[in-house]
């Protein structure tokens, strides 16, 4: 039986997670299930009271042109080893599609951890449309007083973070609770989020991951000048001149790019309505969906100028030809 989890399932969910992801220590697991996991968003496969598979449908918003649409993020998808190969996860994914369509979601998204996961989700028409640019920048260290995120400045920091991420098209947005959890997880995993101020006002923010080479997992700023200043300040803090930076990808970028996150459209007409406000020439579509029957059919008014799409084509049409590529980051991955 497929159902949503209940409060009394929590210990089973934790045990299932530990078996599936042995690299996660118990501190992280307790943190995750207290701060992020919500049983009402967790689909489970129940066999006589025993949970043998689970999949979280964590709700987020995504900027889609000038609108915010509802998406759900697939997390913690796993099956007990003895029950693998029986199609249980496939059934959970298909059920999530139906549930999400009925609840008004526009898309499902996820961050695959390896090629086998990518290939598995491609069976369900997920596409790798989230793109990133990654480059190493040589920075002259400069002492500037950077500020660590704490509970004292968390609300102010979120206001800056939110205002900057809302400027990114096709970007997964975070609530204040999401942001607080990201900061807590950063401290737990020895990462470091920093702020730079000018005249008391936050002007830049970085999420640092110190390894052999310092990695900036995300950087937000209100001007290119403040971007350079915060990088110089971080270089001084970590006593390095080389910083590896990950940012959203743009068509004009000459840096190394890579694809990672995956997306599956749940409601074709919802996105088509918004898309045609910005691309009015393409005003009629014919859709074919292998998994969500409600998507099949025609949309629009110009029946003589129909663009027919299967899912992969529609994803490419919506996202691939845009200047800024879809971006999803800081998902506790």
CSV table of C-alpha atoms in Angstrom, one decimal:
chain,number,residue,atom,x,y,z
A,1,UNK,CA,0.0,0.0,0.0
A,2,UNK,CA,1.3,3.5,-0.9
A,3,UNK,CA,0.4,6.2,1.6
A,4,UNK,CA,1.9,9.3,3.2
A,5,UNK,CA,3.9,8.7,6.4
A,6,UNK,CA,2.6,9.4,9.9
A,7,UNK,CA,4.3,10.6,13.0
A,8,UNK,CA,4.6,7.1,14.4
A,9,UNK,CA,6.6,6.1,11.3
A,10,UNK,CA,9.5,8.4,12.1
A,11,UNK,CA,11.8,5.8,13.6
A,12,UNK,CA,11.2,3.5,10.7
A,13,UNK,CA,12.0,6.3,8.3
A,14,UNK,CA,15.3,7.1,10.1
A,15,UNK,CA,16.3,3.4,10.0
A,16,UNK,CA,15.5,3.2,6.3
A,17,UNK,CA,17.6,6.3,5.7
A,18,UNK,CA,20.6,4.9,7.6
A,19,UNK,CA,20.5,1.7,5.7
A,20,UNK,CA,20.3,3.5,2.3
A,21,UNK,CA,22.8,6.3,3.1
A,22,UNK,CA,25.4,4.8,5.5
A,23,UNK,CA,27.7,7.7,4.9
A,24,UNK,CA,25.4,10.0,6.8
A,25,UNK,CA,26.2,10.0,10.5
A,26,UNK,CA,23.4,10.0,13.1
A,27,UNK,CA,23.9,13.6,14.0
A,28,UNK,CA,23.0,14.6,10.4
A,29,UNK,CA,20.1,12.1,10.3
A,30,UNK,CA,18.6,13.4,13.6
A,31,UNK,CA,19.1,17.0,12.3
A,32,UNK,CA,17.5,16.2,8.9
A,33,UNK,CA,14.4,14.6,10.4
A,34,UNK,CA,13.9,17.3,13.0
A,35,UNK,CA,14.5,20.3,10.7
A,36,UNK,CA,13.7,19.2,7.1
A,37,UNK,CA,11.7,16.0,6.9
A,38,UNK,CA,7.9,16.3,7.2
A,39,UNK,CA,6.0,13.0,7.4
A,40,UNK,CA,3.1,14.5,5.5
A,41,UNK,CA,5.4,15.1,2.5
A,42,UNK,CA,6.9,11.6,2.6
A,43,UNK,CA,5.4,8.9,0.4
A,44,UNK,CA,6.0,5.3,1.7
A,45,UNK,CA,5.4,1.8,0.5
A,46,UNK,CA,3.8,-0.1,3.5
A,47,UNK,CA,3.8,-3.9,3.7
A,48,UNK,CA,1.7,-4.9,6.8
A,49,UNK,CA,2.9,-2.0,8.8
A,50,UNK,CA,6.5,-2.2,7.7
A,51,UNK,CA,7.9,0.6,5.6
A,52,UNK,CA,10.0,-0.8,2.8
A,53,UNK,CA,10.4,2.2,0.5
A,54,UNK,CA,10.1,6.0,0.9
A,55,UNK,CA,10.3,9.1,-1.1
A,56,UNK,CA,10.0,12.7,0.1
A,57,UNK,CA,8.1,15.3,-1.9
A,58,UNK,CA,9.5,18.5,-0.4
A,59,UNK,CA,7.6,21.6,-1.6
A,60,UNK,CA,9.5,24.6,-3.0
A,61,UNK,CA,8.8,27.6,-5.3
A,62,UNK,CA,10.6,28.2,-8.6
A,63,UNK,CA,10.9,31.4,-10.5
A,64,UNK,CA,9.5,30.9,-14.0
A,65,UNK,CA,9.8,34.1,-15.9
A,66,UNK,CA,7.8,36.6,-13.8
A,67,UNK,CA,5.9,34.1,-11.8
A,68,UNK,CA,6.5,31.7,-8.9
A,69,UNK,CA,5.4,28.1,-9.5
A,70,UNK,CA,5.1,25.2,-7.1
A,71,UNK,CA,7.6,22.4,-7.5
A,72,UNK,CA,8.5,19.5,-5.3
A,73,UNK,CA,12.0,18.2,-4.6
A,74,UNK,CA,12.5,14.4,-4.5
A,75,UNK,CA,14.7,13.5,-1.6
A,76,UNK,CA,15.6,10.4,0.4
A,77,UNK,CA,14.3,8.0,-2.2
A,78,UNK,CA,15.3,4.5,-1.2
A,79,UNK,CA,14.1,0.9,-0.9
A,80,UNK,CA,15.2,-1.8,1.6
A,81,UNK,CA,17.7,-4.1,-0.1
A,82,UNK,CA,15.4,-7.2,0.3
A,83,UNK,CA,12.6,-5.4,-1.6
A,84,UNK,CA,14.7,-3.8,-4.4
A,85,UNK,CA,14.0,-4.8,-8.0
A,86,UNK,CA,10.2,-5.2,-7.5
A,87,UNK,CA,9.2,-1.8,-9.0
A,88,UNK,CA,8.4,-0.2,-5.6
A,89,UNK,CA,10.3,3.0,-6.3
A,90,UNK,CA,8.8,3.3,-9.7
A,91,UNK,CA,5.3,3.0,-8.2
A,92,UNK,CA,6.2,5.8,-5.7
A,93,UNK,CA,7.4,8.1,-8.4
A,94,UNK,CA,4.3,7.5,-10.5
A,95,UNK,CA,2.1,8.1,-7.5
A,96,UNK,CA,3.9,11.3,-6.8
A,97,UNK,CA,3.1,12.5,-10.3
A,98,UNK,CA,-0.6,12.0,-9.8
A,99,UNK,CA,-0.6,13.5,-6.4
A,100,UNK,CA,1.4,16.5,-7.5
A,101,UNK,CA,-0.8,17.1,-10.6
A,102,UNK,CA,-3.9,17.1,-8.4
A,103,UNK,CA,-2.3,19.5,-5.9
A,104,UNK,CA,-1.3,22.0,-8.6
A,105,UNK,CA,2.5,21.4,-8.8
A,106,UNK,CA,4.1,22.6,-12.0
A,107,UNK,CA,7.3,20.4,-11.8
A,108,UNK,CA,9.3,17.8,-9.9
A,109,UNK,CA,13.0,18.3,-9.4
A,110,UNK,CA,15.9,16.4,-8.0
A,111,UNK,CA,19.7,16.3,-7.7
A,112,UNK,CA,21.0,12.9,-8.8
A,113,UNK,CA,24.1,11.6,-7.1
A,114,UNK,CA,25.5,9.4,-10.0
A,115,UNK,CA,24.9,8.2,-13.5
A,116,UNK,CA,22.8,5.2,-12.5
A,117,UNK,CA,20.4,7.6,-10.7
A,118,UNK,CA,20.3,9.8,-13.8
A,119,UNK,CA,19.5,6.9,-16.0
A,120,UNK,CA,16.8,5.6,-13.6
A,121,UNK,CA,14.9,8.9,-13.5
A,122,UNK,CA,15.2,9.4,-17.3
A,123,UNK,CA,12.8,6.5,-17.6
A,124,UNK,CA,10.2,8.8,-16.1
A,125,UNK,CA,11.0,11.7,-18.4
A,126,UNK,CA,13.3,13.7,-16.1
A,127,UNK,CA,15.7,15.9,-18.0
A,128,UNK,CA,19.0,17.4,-16.9
A,129,UNK,CA,18.1,21.0,-17.4
A,130,UNK,CA,19.8,22.6,-14.4
A,131,UNK,CA,23.2,24.0,-15.5
A,132,UNK,CA,26.1,25.5,-13.7
A,133,UNK,CA,29.3,27.3,-14.5
A,134,UNK,CA,32.4,26.3,-12.6
A,135,UNK,CA,35.7,28.2,-12.7
A,136,UNK,CA,38.8,28.9,-10.7
A,137,UNK,CA,39.6,32.5,-10.1
A,138,UNK,CA,42.9,33.9,-8.8
A,139,UNK,CA,42.1,36.5,-6.2
A,140,UNK,CA,44.4,39.0,-4.4
A,141,UNK,CA,43.7,38.6,-0.7
A,142,UNK,CA,42.5,41.7,1.0
A,143,UNK,CA,41.5,42.1,4.7
A,144,UNK,CA,37.9,43.1,5.0
A,145,UNK,CA,35.7,42.3,8.0
A,146,UNK,CA,33.5,39.4,6.9
A,147,UNK,CA,30.7,38.3,9.2
A,148,UNK,CA,29.6,34.7,9.9
A,149,UNK,CA,25.8,34.0,9.8
A,150,UNK,CA,24.4,33.5,13.2
A,151,UNK,CA,20.9,33.6,14.8
A,152,UNK,CA,21.5,37.3,15.4
A,153,UNK,CA,21.8,38.3,11.7
A,154,UNK,CA,19.8,35.4,10.2
A,155,UNK,CA,16.6,37.4,9.4
A,156,UNK,CA,18.6,40.2,7.8
A,157,UNK,CA,20.8,37.8,5.9
A,158,UNK,CA,17.7,36.0,4.5
A,159,UNK,CA,16.2,39.2,3.3
A,160,UNK,CA,19.3,39.8,1.2
A,161,UNK,CA,19.5,36.2,0.1
A,162,UNK,CA,15.8,36.1,-0.9
A,163,UNK,CA,16.0,39.4,-2.8
A,164,UNK,CA,19.0,38.1,-4.8
A,165,UNK,CA,17.7,34.6,-5.6
A,166,UNK,CA,14.4,36.1,-6.8
A,167,UNK,CA,16.4,37.8,-9.6
A,168,UNK,CA,17.5,34.5,-11.0
A,169,UNK,CA,15.1,33.0,-13.5
A,170,UNK,CA,14.3,29.3,-13.3
A,171,UNK,CA,15.7,29.2,-9.8
A,172,UNK,CA,14.5,27.1,-6.8
A,173,UNK,CA,13.6,29.5,-4.1
A,174,UNK,CA,14.0,29.1,-0.3
A,175,UNK,CA,11.7,30.1,2.5
A,176,UNK,CA,13.2,31.5,5.7
A,177,UNK,CA,12.9,28.1,7.3
A,178,UNK,CA,14.8,26.6,4.4
A,179,UNK,CA,17.5,29.2,4.7
A,180,UNK,CA,17.9,28.6,8.5
A,181,UNK,CA,18.3,24.9,7.8
A,182,UNK,CA,20.9,25.6,5.1
A,183,UNK,CA,22.9,27.7,7.5
A,184,UNK,CA,22.6,25.1,10.3
A,185,UNK,CA,23.7,22.3,7.9
A,186,UNK,CA,26.6,24.4,6.8
A,187,UNK,CA,27.9,24.7,10.3
A,188,UNK,CA,27.3,21.0,10.9
A,189,UNK,CA,29.3,20.0,7.8
A,190,UNK,CA,32.1,22.5,8.5
A,191,UNK,CA,31.1,24.8,5.6
A,192,UNK,CA,31.1,28.5,6.3
A,193,UNK,CA,28.5,31.1,5.1
A,194,UNK,CA,29.8,34.7,5.3
A,195,UNK,CA,28.4,38.2,4.8
A,196,UNK,CA,30.1,41.3,3.6
A,197,UNK,CA,28.7,44.7,4.7
A,198,UNK,CA,29.2,48.2,3.4
A,199,UNK,CA,28.1,51.1,5.6
A,200,UNK,CA,26.2,48.6,7.7
A,201,UNK,CA,24.3,47.1,4.8
A,202,UNK,CA,24.7,43.5,3.5
A,203,UNK,CA,26.2,43.7,0.0
A,204,UNK,CA,27.4,40.2,-0.6
A,205,UNK,CA,27.1,36.6,0.7
A,206,UNK,CA,29.1,33.5,0.1
A,207,UNK,CA,28.7,29.8,1.1
A,208,UNK,CA,32.2,28.4,1.4
A,209,UNK,CA,33.3,24.8,1.3
A,210,UNK,CA,37.0,24.5,2.4
A,211,UNK,CA,38.7,21.4,0.9
A,212,UNK,CA,42.1,21.1,-0.8
A,213,UNK,CA,40.9,24.0,-2.9
A,214,UNK,CA,38.4,26.5,-1.5
A,215,UNK,CA,35.0,26.1,-3.2
A,216,UNK,CA,32.3,28.8,-3.2
A,217,UNK,CA,29.1,26.8,-3.5
A,218,UNK,CA,27.1,29.9,-4.1
A,219,UNK,CA,27.8,33.6,-4.2
A,220,UNK,CA,25.3,36.5,-4.1
A,221,UNK,CA,26.1,40.1,-4.5
A,222,UNK,CA,24.4,43.4,-5.5
A,223,UNK,CA,27.3,44.6,-7.8
A,224,UNK,CA,30.3,43.1,-9.5
A,225,UNK,CA,32.5,45.4,-7.3
A,226,UNK,CA,31.1,43.8,-4.2
A,227,UNK,CA,31.6,40.3,-5.7
A,228,UNK,CA,35.3,41.0,-6.1
A,229,UNK,CA,35.6,42.5,-2.6
A,230,UNK,CA,34.0,39.5,-0.9
A,231,UNK,CA,36.1,37.1,-2.9
A,232,UNK,CA,39.2,39.0,-1.8
A,233,UNK,CA,38.1,39.0,1.8
A,234,UNK,CA,37.4,35.3,1.7
A,235,UNK,CA,40.8,34.7,0.1
A,236,UNK,CA,42.5,36.6,3.0
A,237,UNK,CA,40.4,34.7,5.6
A,238,UNK,CA,41.4,31.3,4.2
A,239,UNK,CA,45.0,32.3,3.2
A,240,UNK,CA,44.7,31.4,-0.4
A,241,UNK,CA,44.8,33.1,-3.8
A,242,UNK,CA,42.8,30.5,-5.7
A,243,UNK,CA,39.1,30.0,-5.3
A,244,UNK,CA,36.8,27.6,-7.2
A,245,UNK,CA,33.4,29.2,-7.8
A,246,UNK,CA,30.0,27.7,-8.8
A,247,UNK,CA,27.4,30.0,-10.2
A,248,UNK,CA,24.3,29.9,-12.5
A,249,UNK,CA,25.1,29.3,-16.1
A,250,UNK,CA,24.5,32.0,-18.8
A,251,UNK,CA,24.7,31.6,-22.6
A,252,UNK,CA,27.6,34.1,-22.8
A,253,UNK,CA,29.7,32.3,-20.2
A,254,UNK,CA,33.1,31.2,-21.4
A,255,UNK,CA,33.7,29.1,-18.2
A,256,UNK,CA,33.5,25.3,-17.9
A,257,UNK,CA,29.8,24.3,-17.5
A,258,UNK,CA,28.1,21.2,-16.3
A,259,UNK,CA,24.6,19.8,-15.9
A,260,UNK,CA,23.4,18.3,-12.7
A,261,UNK,CA,19.9,18.8,-11.4
A,262,UNK,CA,16.9,17.1,-13.2
A,263,UNK,CA,13.4,18.4,-13.8
A,264,UNK,CA,10.1,16.8,-14.9
A,265,UNK,CA,7.1,18.9,-16.0
A,266,UNK,CA,4.0,17.9,-14.0
A,267,UNK,CA,1.5,20.3,-15.5
A,268,UNK,CA,2.2,21.2,-19.1
A,269,UNK,CA,-0.6,23.7,-19.5
A,270,UNK,CA,0.4,25.7,-16.4
A,271,UNK,CA,3.9,26.3,-17.8
A,272,UNK,CA,2.6,26.9,-21.3
A,273,UNK,CA,0.2,29.6,-20.0
A,274,UNK,CA,3.2,31.5,-18.5
A,275,UNK,CA,5.6,30.8,-21.3
A,276,UNK,CA,3.4,32.2,-24.1
A,277,UNK,CA,3.1,35.5,-22.2
A,278,UNK,CA,6.8,35.9,-23.0
A,279,UNK,CA,6.9,34.0,-26.3
A,280,UNK,CA,3.6,34.8,-27.9
A,281,UNK,CA,4.5,33.5,-31.4
A,282,UNK,CA,4.3,29.9,-30.1
A,283,UNK,CA,0.7,29.9,-28.9
A,284,UNK,CA,-0.4,26.4,-29.6
A,285,UNK,CA,1.0,23.1,-28.4
A,286,UNK,CA,0.2,19.4,-28.7
A,287,UNK,CA,1.4,17.3,-25.7
A,288,UNK,CA,2.1,13.7,-25.3
A,289,UNK,CA,2.9,12.4,-21.7
A,290,UNK,CA,3.7,8.8,-21.0
A,291,UNK,CA,2.8,9.0,-17.3
A,292,UNK,CA,0.3,11.8,-16.7
A,293,UNK,CA,-2.7,11.3,-18.9
A,294,UNK,CA,-4.2,14.7,-18.0
A,295,UNK,CA,-1.4,16.4,-19.9
A,296,UNK,CA,-2.2,14.7,-23.2
A,297,UNK,CA,-4.0,16.8,-25.9
A,298,UNK,CA,-3.8,20.3,-27.3
A,299,UNK,CA,-3.3,23.7,-25.7
A,300,UNK,CA,-3.9,27.1,-27.3
A,301,UNK,CA,-6.0,28.5,-30.1
A,302,UNK,CA,-4.1,28.4,-33.4
A,303,UNK,CA,-4.8,24.8,-34.3
A,304,UNK,CA,-3.1,25.4,-37.7
A,305,UNK,CA,0.2,26.3,-36.1
A,306,UNK,CA,0.6,23.6,-33.4
A,307,UNK,CA,4.0,22.6,-32.0
A,308,UNK,CA,3.8,19.0,-31.0
A,309,UNK,CA,5.9,17.9,-28.1
A,310,UNK,CA,6.9,14.8,-26.1
A,311,UNK,CA,8.3,15.6,-22.7
A,312,UNK,CA,12.0,16.0,-23.5
A,313,UNK,CA,11.3,18.3,-26.4
A,314,UNK,CA,9.0,20.5,-24.2
A,315,UNK,CA,11.6,20.8,-21.5
A,316,UNK,CA,14.2,21.8,-24.1
A,317,UNK,CA,11.8,24.3,-25.6
A,318,UNK,CA,11.0,25.9,-22.2
A,319,UNK,CA,14.5,26.0,-20.7
A,320,UNK,CA,17.4,25.3,-23.1
A,321,UNK,CA,17.2,28.4,-25.3
A,322,UNK,CA,17.0,30.9,-22.4
A,323,UNK,CA,19.9,33.2,-21.6
A,324,UNK,CA,20.0,32.1,-17.9
A,325,UNK,CA,19.8,28.4,-17.4
A,326,UNK,CA,17.8,26.8,-14.5
A,327,UNK,CA,19.6,26.8,-11.2
A,328,UNK,CA,19.2,24.7,-8.0
A,329,UNK,CA,21.7,24.8,-5.2
A,330,UNK,CA,22.1,24.5,-1.4
A,331,UNK,CA,19.5,21.6,-1.2
A,332,UNK,CA,21.3,19.7,1.7
A,333,UNK,CA,22.6,17.4,-1.0
